[in-house]
mmCIF file of C-alpha atoms and ligand atoms in Angstrom:
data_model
loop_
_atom_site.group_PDB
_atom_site.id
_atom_site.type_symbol
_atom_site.label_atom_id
_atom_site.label_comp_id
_atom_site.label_asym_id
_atom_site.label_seq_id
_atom_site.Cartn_x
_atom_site.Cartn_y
_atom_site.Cartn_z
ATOM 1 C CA UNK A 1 98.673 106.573 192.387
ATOM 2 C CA UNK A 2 100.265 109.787 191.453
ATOM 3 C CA UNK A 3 99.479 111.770 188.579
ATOM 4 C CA UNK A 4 102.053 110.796 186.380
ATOM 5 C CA UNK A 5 101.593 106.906 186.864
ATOM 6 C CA UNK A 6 97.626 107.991 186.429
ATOM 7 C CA UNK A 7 98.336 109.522 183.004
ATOM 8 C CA UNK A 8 100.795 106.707 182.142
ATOM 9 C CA UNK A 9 98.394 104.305 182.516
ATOM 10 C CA UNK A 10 95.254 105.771 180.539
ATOM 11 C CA UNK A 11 97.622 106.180 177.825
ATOM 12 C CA UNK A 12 97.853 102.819 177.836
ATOM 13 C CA UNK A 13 94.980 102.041 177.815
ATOM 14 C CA UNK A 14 93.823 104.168 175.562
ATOM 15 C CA UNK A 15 96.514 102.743 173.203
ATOM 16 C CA UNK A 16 94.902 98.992 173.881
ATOM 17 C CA UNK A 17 91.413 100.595 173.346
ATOM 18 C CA UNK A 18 92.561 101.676 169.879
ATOM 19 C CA UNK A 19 94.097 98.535 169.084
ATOM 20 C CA UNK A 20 91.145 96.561 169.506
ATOM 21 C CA UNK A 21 88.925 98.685 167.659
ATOM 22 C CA UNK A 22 91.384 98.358 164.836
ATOM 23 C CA UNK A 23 91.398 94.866 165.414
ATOM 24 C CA UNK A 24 87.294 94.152 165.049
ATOM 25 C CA UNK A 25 87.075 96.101 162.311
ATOM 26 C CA UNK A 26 89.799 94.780 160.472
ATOM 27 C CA UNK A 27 87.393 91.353 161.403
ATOM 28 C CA UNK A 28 84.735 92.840 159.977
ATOM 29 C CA UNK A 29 85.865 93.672 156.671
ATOM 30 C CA UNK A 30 86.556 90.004 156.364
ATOM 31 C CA UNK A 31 83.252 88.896 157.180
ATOM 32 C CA UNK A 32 82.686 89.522 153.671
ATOM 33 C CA UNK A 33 85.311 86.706 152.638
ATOM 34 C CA UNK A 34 84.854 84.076 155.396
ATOM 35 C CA UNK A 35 82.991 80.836 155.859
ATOM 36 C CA UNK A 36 81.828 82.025 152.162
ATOM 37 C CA UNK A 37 80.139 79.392 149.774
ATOM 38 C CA UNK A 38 81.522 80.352 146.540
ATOM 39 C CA UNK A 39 79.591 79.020 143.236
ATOM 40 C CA UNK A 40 82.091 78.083 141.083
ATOM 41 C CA UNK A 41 80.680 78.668 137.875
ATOM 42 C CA UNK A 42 77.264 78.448 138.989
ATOM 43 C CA UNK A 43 76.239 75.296 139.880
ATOM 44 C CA UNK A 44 78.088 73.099 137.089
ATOM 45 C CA UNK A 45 76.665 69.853 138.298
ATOM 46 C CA UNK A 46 73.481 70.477 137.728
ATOM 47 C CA UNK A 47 73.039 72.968 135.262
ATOM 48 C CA UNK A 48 75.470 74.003 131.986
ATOM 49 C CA UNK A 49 78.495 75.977 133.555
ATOM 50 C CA UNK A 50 78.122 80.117 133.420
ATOM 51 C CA UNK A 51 74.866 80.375 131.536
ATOM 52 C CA UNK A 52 71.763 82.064 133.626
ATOM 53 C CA UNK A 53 70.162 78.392 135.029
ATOM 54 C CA UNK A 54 73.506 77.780 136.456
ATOM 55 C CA UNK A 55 73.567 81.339 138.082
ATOM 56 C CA UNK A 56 70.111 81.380 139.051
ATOM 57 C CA UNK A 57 70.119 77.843 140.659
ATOM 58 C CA UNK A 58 73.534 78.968 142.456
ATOM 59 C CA UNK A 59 71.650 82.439 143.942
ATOM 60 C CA UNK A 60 68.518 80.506 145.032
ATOM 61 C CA UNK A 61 70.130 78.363 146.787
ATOM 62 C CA UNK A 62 71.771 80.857 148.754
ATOM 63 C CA UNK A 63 75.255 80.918 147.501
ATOM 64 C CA UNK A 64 77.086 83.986 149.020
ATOM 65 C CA UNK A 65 79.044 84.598 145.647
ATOM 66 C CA UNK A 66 78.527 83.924 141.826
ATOM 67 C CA UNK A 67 82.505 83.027 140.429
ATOM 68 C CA UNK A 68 83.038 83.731 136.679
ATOM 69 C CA UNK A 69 85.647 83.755 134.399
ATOM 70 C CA UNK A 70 86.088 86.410 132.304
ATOM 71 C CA UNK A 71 87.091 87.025 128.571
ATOM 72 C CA UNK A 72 86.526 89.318 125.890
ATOM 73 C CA UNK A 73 84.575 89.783 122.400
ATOM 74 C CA UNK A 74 86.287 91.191 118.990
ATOM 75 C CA UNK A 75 83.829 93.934 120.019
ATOM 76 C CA UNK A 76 84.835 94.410 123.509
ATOM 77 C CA UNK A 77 81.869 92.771 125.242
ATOM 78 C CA UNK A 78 83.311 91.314 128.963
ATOM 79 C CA UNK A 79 81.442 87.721 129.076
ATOM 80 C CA UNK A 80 81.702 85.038 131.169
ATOM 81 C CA UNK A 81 83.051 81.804 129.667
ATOM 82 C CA UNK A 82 86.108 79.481 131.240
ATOM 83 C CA UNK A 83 87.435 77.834 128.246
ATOM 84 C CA UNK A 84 89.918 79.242 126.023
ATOM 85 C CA UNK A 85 87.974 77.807 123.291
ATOM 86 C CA UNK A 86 84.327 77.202 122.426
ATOM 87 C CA UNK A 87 84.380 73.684 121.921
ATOM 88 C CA UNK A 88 83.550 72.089 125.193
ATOM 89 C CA UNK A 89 80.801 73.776 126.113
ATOM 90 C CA UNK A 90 78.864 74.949 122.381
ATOM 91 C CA UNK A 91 77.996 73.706 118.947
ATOM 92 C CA UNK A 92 80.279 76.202 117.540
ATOM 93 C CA UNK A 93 81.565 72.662 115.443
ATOM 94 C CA UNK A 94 78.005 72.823 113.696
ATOM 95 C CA UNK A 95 77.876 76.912 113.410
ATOM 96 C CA UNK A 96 81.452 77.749 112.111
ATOM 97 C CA UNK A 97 83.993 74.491 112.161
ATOM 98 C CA UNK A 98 86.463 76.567 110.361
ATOM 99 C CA UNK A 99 86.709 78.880 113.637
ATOM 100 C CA UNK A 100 86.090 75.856 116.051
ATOM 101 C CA UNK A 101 89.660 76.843 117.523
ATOM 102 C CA UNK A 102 89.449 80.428 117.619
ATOM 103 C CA UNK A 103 89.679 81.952 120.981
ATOM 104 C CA UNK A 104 86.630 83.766 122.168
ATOM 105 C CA UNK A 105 88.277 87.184 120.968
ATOM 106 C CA UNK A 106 87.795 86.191 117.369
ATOM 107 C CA UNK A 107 84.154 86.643 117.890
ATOM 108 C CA UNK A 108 81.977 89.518 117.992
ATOM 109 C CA UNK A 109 78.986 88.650 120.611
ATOM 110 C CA UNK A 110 76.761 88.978 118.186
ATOM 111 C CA UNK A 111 78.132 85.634 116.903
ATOM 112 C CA UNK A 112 78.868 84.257 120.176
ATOM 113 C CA UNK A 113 74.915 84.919 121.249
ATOM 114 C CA UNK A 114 74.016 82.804 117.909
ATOM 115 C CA UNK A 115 75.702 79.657 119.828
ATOM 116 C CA UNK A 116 73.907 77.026 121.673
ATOM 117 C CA UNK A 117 75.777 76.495 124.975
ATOM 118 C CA UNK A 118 73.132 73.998 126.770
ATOM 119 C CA UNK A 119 72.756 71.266 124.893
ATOM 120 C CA UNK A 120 76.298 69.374 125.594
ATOM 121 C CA UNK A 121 75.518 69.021 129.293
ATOM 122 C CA UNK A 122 72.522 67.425 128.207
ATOM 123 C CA UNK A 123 74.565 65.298 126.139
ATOM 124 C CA UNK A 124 76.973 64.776 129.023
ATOM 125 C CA UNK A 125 74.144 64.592 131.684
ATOM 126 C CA UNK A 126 71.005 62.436 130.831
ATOM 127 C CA UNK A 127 70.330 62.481 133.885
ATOM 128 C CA UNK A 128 70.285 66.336 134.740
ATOM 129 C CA UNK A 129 69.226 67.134 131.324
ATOM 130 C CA UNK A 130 66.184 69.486 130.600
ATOM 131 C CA UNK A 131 64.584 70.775 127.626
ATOM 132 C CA UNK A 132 64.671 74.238 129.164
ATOM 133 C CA UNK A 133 69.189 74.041 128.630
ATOM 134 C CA UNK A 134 68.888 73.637 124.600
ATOM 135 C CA UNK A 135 70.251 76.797 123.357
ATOM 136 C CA UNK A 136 71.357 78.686 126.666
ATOM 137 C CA UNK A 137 73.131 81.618 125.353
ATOM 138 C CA UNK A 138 76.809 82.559 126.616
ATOM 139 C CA UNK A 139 76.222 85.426 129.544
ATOM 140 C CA UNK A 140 77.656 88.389 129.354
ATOM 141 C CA UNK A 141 79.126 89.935 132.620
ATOM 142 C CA UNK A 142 76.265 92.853 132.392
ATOM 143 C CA UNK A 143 73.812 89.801 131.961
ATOM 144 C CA UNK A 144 75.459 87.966 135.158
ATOM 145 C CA UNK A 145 75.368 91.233 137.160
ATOM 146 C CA UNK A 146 71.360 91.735 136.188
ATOM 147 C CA UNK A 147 71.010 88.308 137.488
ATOM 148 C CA UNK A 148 73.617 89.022 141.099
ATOM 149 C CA UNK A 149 71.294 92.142 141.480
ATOM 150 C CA UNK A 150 67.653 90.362 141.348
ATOM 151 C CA UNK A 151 65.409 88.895 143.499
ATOM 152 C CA UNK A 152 65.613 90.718 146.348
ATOM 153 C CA UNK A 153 69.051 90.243 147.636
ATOM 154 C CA UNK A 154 72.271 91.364 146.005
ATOM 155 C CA UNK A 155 74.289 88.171 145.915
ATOM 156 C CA UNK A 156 78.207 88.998 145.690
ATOM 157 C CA UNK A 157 80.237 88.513 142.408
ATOM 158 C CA UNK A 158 83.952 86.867 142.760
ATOM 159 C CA UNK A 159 85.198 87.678 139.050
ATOM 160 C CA UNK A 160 88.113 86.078 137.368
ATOM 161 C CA UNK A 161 90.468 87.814 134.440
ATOM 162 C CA UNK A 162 91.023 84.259 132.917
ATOM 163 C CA UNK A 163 94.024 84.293 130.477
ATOM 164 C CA UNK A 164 94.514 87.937 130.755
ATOM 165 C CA UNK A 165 97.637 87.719 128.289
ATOM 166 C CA UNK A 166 94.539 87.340 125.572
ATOM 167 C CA UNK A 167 93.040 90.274 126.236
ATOM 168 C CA UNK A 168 95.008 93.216 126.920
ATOM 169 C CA UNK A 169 93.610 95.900 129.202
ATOM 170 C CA UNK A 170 90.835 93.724 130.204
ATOM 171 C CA UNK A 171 91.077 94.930 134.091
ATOM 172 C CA UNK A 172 90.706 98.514 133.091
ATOM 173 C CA UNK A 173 87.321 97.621 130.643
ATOM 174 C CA UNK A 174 86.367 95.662 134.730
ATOM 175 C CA UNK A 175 86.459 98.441 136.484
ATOM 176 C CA UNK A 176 84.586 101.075 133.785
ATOM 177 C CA UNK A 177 81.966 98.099 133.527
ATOM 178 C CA UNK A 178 81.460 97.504 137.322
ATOM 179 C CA UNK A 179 81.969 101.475 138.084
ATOM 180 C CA UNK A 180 78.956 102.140 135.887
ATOM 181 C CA UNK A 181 77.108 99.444 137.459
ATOM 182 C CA UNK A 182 78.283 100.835 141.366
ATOM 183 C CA UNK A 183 79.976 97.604 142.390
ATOM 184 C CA UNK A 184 83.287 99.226 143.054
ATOM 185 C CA UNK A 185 83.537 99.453 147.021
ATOM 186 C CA UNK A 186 79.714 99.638 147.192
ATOM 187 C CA UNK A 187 79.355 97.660 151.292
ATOM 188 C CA UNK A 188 75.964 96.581 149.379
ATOM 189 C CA UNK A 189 77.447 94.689 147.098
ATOM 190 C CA UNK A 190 80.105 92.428 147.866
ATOM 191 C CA UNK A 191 83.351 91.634 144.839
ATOM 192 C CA UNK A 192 85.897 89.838 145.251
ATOM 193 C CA UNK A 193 88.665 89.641 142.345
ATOM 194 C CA UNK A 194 90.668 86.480 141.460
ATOM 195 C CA UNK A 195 93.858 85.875 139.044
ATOM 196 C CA UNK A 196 96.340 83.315 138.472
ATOM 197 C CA UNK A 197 98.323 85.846 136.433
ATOM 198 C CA UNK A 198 101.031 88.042 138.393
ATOM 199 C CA UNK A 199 100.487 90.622 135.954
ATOM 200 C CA UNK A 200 96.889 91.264 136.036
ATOM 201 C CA UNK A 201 97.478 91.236 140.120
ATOM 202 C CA UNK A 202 99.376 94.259 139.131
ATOM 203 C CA UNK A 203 96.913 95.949 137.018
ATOM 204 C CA UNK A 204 93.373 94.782 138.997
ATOM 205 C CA UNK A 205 95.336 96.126 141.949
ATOM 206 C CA UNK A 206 95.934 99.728 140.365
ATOM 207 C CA UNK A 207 92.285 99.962 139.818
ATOM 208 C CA UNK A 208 90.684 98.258 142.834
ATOM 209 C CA UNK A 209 93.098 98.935 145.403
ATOM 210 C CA UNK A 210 90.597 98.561 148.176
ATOM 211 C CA UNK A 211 88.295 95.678 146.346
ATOM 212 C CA UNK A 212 89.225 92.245 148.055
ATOM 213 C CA UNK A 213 91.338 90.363 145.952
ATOM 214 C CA UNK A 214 92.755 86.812 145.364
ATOM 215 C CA UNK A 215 95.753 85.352 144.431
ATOM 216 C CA UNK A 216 95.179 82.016 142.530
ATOM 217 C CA UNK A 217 98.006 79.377 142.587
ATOM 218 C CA UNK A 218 98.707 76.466 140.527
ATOM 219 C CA UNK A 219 101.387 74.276 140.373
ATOM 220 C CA UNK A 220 104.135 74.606 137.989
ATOM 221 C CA UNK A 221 103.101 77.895 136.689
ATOM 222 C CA UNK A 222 104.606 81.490 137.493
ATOM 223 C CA UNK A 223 106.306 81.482 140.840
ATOM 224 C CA UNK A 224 105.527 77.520 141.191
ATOM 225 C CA UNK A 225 107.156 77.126 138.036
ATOM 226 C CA UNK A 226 109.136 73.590 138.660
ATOM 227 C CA UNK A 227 106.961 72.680 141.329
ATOM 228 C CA UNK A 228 106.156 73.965 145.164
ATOM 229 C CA UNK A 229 109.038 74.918 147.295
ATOM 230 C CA UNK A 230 108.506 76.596 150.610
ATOM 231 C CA UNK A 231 111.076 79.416 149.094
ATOM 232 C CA UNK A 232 108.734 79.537 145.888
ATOM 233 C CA UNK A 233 105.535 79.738 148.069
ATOM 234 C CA UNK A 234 106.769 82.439 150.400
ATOM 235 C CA UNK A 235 108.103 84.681 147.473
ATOM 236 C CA UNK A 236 104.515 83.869 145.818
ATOM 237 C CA UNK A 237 102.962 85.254 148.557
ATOM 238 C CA UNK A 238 105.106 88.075 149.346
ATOM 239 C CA UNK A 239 104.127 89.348 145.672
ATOM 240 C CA UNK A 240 100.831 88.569 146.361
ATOM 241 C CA UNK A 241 100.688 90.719 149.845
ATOM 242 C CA UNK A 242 103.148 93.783 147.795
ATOM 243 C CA UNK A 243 100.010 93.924 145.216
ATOM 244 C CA UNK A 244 97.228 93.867 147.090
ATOM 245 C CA UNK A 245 96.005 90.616 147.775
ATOM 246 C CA UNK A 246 94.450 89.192 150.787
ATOM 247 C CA UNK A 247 93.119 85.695 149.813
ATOM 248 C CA UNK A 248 94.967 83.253 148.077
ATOM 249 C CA UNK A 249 93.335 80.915 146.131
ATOM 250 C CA UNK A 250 95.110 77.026 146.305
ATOM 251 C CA UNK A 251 94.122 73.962 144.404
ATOM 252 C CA UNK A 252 93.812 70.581 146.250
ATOM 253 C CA UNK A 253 93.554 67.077 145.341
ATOM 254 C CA UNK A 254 89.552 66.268 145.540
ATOM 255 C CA UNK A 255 87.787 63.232 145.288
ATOM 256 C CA UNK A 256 87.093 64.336 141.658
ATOM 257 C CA UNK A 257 89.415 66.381 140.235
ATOM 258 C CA UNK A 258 93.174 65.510 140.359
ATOM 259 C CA UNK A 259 94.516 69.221 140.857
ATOM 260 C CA UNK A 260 97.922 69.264 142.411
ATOM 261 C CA UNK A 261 97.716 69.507 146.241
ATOM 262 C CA UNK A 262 98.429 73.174 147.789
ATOM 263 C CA UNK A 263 96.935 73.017 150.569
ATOM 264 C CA UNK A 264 99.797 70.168 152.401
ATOM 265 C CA UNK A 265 100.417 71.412 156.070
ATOM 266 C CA UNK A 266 103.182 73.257 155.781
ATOM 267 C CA UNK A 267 101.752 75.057 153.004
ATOM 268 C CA UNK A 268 98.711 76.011 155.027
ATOM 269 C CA UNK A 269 100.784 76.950 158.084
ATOM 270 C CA UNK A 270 102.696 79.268 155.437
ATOM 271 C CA UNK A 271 99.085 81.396 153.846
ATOM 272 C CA UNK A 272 98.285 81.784 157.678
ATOM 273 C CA UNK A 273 101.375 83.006 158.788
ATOM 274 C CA UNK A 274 101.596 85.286 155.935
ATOM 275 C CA UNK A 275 98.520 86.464 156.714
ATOM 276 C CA UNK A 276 95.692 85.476 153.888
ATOM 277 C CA UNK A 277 92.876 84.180 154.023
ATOM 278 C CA UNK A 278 92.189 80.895 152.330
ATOM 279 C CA UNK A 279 89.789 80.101 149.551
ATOM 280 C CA UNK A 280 90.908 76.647 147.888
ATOM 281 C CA UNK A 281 89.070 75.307 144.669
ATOM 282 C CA UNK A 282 86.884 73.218 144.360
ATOM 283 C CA UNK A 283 84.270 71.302 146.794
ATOM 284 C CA UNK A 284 82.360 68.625 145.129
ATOM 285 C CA UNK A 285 81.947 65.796 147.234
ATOM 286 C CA UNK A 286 81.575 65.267 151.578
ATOM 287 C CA UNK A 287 84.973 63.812 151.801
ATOM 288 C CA UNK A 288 86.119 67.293 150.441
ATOM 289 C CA UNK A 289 84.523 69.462 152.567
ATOM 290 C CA UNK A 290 85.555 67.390 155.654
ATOM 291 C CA UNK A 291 89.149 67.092 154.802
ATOM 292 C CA UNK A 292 89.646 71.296 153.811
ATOM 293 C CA UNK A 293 86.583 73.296 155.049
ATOM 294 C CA UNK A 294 88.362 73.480 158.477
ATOM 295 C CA UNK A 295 91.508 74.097 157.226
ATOM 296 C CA UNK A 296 90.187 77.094 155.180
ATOM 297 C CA UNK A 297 87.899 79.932 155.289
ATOM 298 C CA UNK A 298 85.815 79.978 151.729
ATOM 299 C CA UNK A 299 85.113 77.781 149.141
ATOM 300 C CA UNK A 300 84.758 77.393 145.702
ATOM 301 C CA UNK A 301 82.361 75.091 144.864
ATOM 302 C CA UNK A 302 80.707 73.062 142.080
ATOM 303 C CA UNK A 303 77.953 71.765 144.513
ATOM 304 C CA UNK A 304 77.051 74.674 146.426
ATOM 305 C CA UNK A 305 74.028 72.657 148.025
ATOM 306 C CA UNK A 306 76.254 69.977 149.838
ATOM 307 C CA UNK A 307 78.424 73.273 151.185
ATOM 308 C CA UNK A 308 75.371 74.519 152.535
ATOM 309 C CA UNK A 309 74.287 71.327 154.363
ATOM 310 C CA UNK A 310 77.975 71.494 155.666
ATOM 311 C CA UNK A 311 77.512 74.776 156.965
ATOM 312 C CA UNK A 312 73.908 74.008 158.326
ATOM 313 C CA UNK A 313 72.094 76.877 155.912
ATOM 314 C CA UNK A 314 68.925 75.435 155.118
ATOM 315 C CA UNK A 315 67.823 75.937 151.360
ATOM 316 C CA UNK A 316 65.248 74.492 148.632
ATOM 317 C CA UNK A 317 66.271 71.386 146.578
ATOM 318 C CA UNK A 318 67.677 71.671 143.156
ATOM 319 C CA UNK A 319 64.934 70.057 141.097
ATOM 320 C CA UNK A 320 62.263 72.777 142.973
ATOM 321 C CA UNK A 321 64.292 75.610 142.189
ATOM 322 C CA UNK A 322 64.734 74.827 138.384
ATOM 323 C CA UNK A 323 61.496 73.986 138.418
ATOM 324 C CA UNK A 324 60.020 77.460 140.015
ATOM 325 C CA UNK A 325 62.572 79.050 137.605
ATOM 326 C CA UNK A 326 60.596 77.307 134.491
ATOM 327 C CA UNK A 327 63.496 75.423 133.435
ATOM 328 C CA UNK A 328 61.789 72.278 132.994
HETATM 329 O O1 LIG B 1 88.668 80.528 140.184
HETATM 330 C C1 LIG B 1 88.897 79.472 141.048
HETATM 331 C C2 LIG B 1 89.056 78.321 140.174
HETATM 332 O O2 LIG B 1 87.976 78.488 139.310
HETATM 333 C C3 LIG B 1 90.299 78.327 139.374
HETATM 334 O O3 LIG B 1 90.254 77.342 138.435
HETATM 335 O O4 LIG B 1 90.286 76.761 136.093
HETATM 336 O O5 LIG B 1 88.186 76.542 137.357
HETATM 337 O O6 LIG B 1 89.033 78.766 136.743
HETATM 338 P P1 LIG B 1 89.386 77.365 137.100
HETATM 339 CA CA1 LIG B 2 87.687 80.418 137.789
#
């Protein structure tokens, strides 16, 4: 081989070397957002949604991420609530019925901390219910981190801006909050970002340009608007990929919920071409899991146990972890 052809060649592979190494750790950034068990919510089946039992049960069981959606106080408190009222899910009928339809940003958390947000899943649950649920207190998202942080392992947080339009300049009030708390690209402690909104894409993008960051789709709402087209989809996710995100976050018709289907097969065919990684909502039963674990690559979940027995992770049952928590 002459020297030339010699030089030519380690060039090459030098180039292919490169390549590769780009390649893993491009793989390895992901690692963070694959085969994930997301608790969505906590673990609503079995404890009331976003209060600390449902967060606690969730982390004990070994969920890889804690989901929350997030609003804000008349006092600027981030907390973690998905309802745009407080009627589902606290006695705020009994405590002030004049403000029973008040968004949450009507309240200072002072009076939001006065509400009982346990007792209706009692109600709801007889079966589930325990004494220890009466008057769980809404969480606030320094309260949720406290609890992401403890016991020995940092469990990752995959935050929501829910109905941004309510609550102007809620991504920048994120970032100060999780700056303070070093969970802005800290490798020990893993945040993903979520948003249905186009506009708050925009905005949690200026801020955490190199946090992870989902795109959430629902039918008939911003660039579905009308319903699912493969033109709609692809400009969806071409805004998606121009403002940072690299997970995209589909409903799908479950066994229990009756969310519009967005993960059909052309659909899916389109996120992977485009690139994303898929984390469709939500798991609750084993037909689920079967149908869509394969065809995606996290979940959000209301049963994070069953995931878990998908996956093969072993973990305690639900009854001794509330118990060893002392929610009896
Ligand atoms: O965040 C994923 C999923 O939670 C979106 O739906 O309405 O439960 O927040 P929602
Ligand atoms: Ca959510």
């Amino acid at each position: 081989m002459n020297s030339s052809k010699f030089l030519y060649n380690l060039l090459i592979i030098s180039i292919l070397l490169c390549f590769n190494k780009a390649l893993s750790q491009d793989k390895s950034e992901f690692q963070n957002v694959k085969n994930t068990v997301i608790a969505h919510r906590g673990m609503p089946r079995h404890a009331p949604e976003e209060t600390a039992p449902s967060y606690w049960l969730a982390k004990k069981l070994g969920a890889d991420y804690l989901e929350a959606d997030l609003q804000r106080t008349k006092d600027s408190v981030l907390i973690c609530l998905h309802d745009s009222n407080l009627k589902r899910t606290t006695n705020i009928l009994e405590l002030f019925p004049d403000r029973a339809d008040s968004p949450v940003s009507d309240f200072t958390l002072d009076e939001l901390k006065q509400l009982d947000a346990g007792s209706w899943f009692n109600k709801e649950n007889p079966d589930k219910a325990r004494d220890a649920f009466k008057g769980q207190r809404i969480l606030t998202l320094e309260e949720l981190i406290e609890i992401a942080e403890s016991g020995g392992q940092v469990t990752g947080l995959y935050l929501e801006t829910k109905k941004p339009e309510l609550f102007p300049g809620i991504e920048k009030d994120l970032y100060k909050l999780l700056e303070q708390k070093s969970w802005v690209n800290n490798p020990n402690k893993k945040l993903i970002l979520q948003t249905f909104s186009t506009k708050s894409l925009v905005l949690l993008n200026q801020y955490f340009a190199d946090t992870p960051k989902c795109m959430l789709l629902w039918n008939d709402e911003e660039f579905l608007t009308g319903g699912a087209t493969p033109d709609k989809l692809k400009q969806a996710l071409a805004f998606g990929k121009a403002n940072g995100a690299t997970i995209v976050g589909p409903s799908f018709k479950g066994e229990m919920n009756d969310y519009y289907n967005l993960m059909k097969k052309w659909m899916v065919k389109m996120y992977h071409k485009e690139g994303y990684l898929i984390h469709p909502y939500t798991f609750d039963t084993k037909k689920d899991e079967k149908e869509y674990v394969p065809l995606s690559d996290g979940q959000f979940t209301n049963r994070t146990d069953l995931l878990l027995d998908y996956y093969k992770r072993s973990h305690e049952t639900v009854n001794a972890i509330l118990n060893e928590l002392g929610y009896e």
